[in-house]
Amino acid sequence: MGKRKKSSRKPTGPKRREPLESTFTCLFCHHDKSVTVRLDRKEGIAQLVCKVCDQRYQSKVNHLTEPIDIYSEWIDAADAAQREDSSIRRPVASSSRPLPPMPVGSDED
Ligand SMILES: [Zn+2]
């Protein structure tokens, strides 16, 4: 009887979530888990990078910052940048509101 090599590979159980590194879906290329957020608490810097489309974002972190915070910050920043971009393309409707007449205070004496 030959001994059969039993490959007792443990099923990959729930991985312990790395607190300092997380992956998210990219806003730009929409690849799942292509965005990596790395928190460097020592340096106080967070780095977000998409390995697919090479989008990058950097922000400051504090002891309470989580990768998801950086990710949502990035979304906000991207959103703001997009709005800025569209406002550049289309000239902003000139909001030239009439200035109220200056009250002429004749306070001479
Ligand atoms: Zn991307």
XYZ file of C-alpha atoms and ligand atoms in Angstrom:
110
model
C 0.000 0.000 0.000
C 1.551 3.231 -1.035
C 1.258 6.122 1.169
C -0.670 8.871 -0.392
C 0.545 12.251 0.202
C -2.204 14.055 1.832
C -2.216 17.599 0.877
C -3.840 19.176 3.775
C -4.162 22.612 2.446
C -6.078 24.705 4.765
C -8.842 26.617 3.097
C -8.027 30.230 3.094
C -9.987 31.361 6.031
C -10.931 34.883 6.766
C -7.780 36.800 6.294
C -6.927 39.161 8.991
C -7.577 42.525 7.564
C -4.466 44.509 7.212
C -5.166 47.664 9.043
C -2.670 49.685 7.115
C -3.432 48.648 3.594
C -6.712 48.270 1.811
C -7.940 47.948 -1.707
C -10.857 49.642 -3.330
C -12.543 49.966 -6.657
C -11.081 52.592 -8.920
C -13.202 55.580 -9.749
C -11.567 56.065 -13.077
C -10.996 52.655 -14.602
C -13.579 50.865 -12.439
C -11.329 47.923 -11.764
C -12.136 46.105 -8.610
C -9.447 46.198 -5.948
C -7.058 48.068 -8.147
C -6.765 50.972 -5.789
C -4.454 50.541 -2.868
C -4.491 52.834 0.092
C -1.476 52.717 2.277
C -1.296 54.572 5.507
C 1.997 55.630 6.856
C 1.113 56.798 10.280
C 4.697 57.438 11.208
C 5.037 59.879 8.373
C 1.465 61.003 8.659
C 0.925 60.395 4.978
C -1.558 58.304 3.093
C -0.892 57.172 -0.424
C -3.542 56.019 -2.764
C -2.644 54.524 -6.079
C -4.471 52.645 -8.772
C -2.254 49.971 -10.202
C -4.323 49.829 -13.374
C -4.678 53.419 -14.491
C -2.023 54.906 -12.247
C -4.208 57.431 -10.572
C -2.569 58.789 -7.498
C -3.648 60.672 -4.482
C -1.880 61.670 -1.356
C -3.249 62.959 1.855
C -2.436 63.466 5.458
C -3.417 61.021 8.116
C -3.842 61.111 11.804
C -4.245 58.316 14.282
C -7.927 58.047 13.468
C -7.616 57.928 9.715
C -8.665 54.710 8.041
C -7.989 53.715 4.451
C -11.656 54.211 3.666
C -11.320 57.814 4.756
C -8.585 58.374 2.241
C -10.630 56.633 -0.398
C -13.644 58.839 0.209
C -11.391 61.878 0.300
C -10.094 60.840 -3.070
C -13.624 60.521 -4.389
C -14.391 64.005 -3.169
C -11.219 65.365 -4.674
C -11.878 63.641 -7.976
C -15.411 64.922 -7.941
C -14.260 68.450 -7.285
C -11.628 68.164 -9.989
C -14.229 66.957 -12.429
C -16.488 69.846 -11.634
C -13.623 72.233 -12.039
C -12.789 70.669 -15.336
C -16.299 71.008 -16.682
C -16.494 74.559 -15.462
C -13.334 75.341 -17.355
C -14.728 73.923 -20.548
C -17.931 75.780 -20.179
C -17.556 79.395 -19.226
C -19.214 80.026 -15.941
C -22.337 82.079 -16.191
C -21.111 85.413 -15.107
C -22.541 86.011 -11.747
C -22.185 89.729 -11.918
C -24.644 90.661 -9.341
C -25.135 94.367 -9.043
C -23.378 95.792 -6.078
C -25.584 97.599 -3.683
C -25.075 101.338 -3.828
C -22.641 102.531 -1.270
C -24.362 104.498 1.375
C -22.877 107.926 1.137
C -22.424 108.929 4.662
C -21.975 112.643 4.794
C -20.589 112.760 8.176
C -18.729 115.993 7.861
C -18.721 118.436 10.598
Zn -7.840 52.962 -12.030
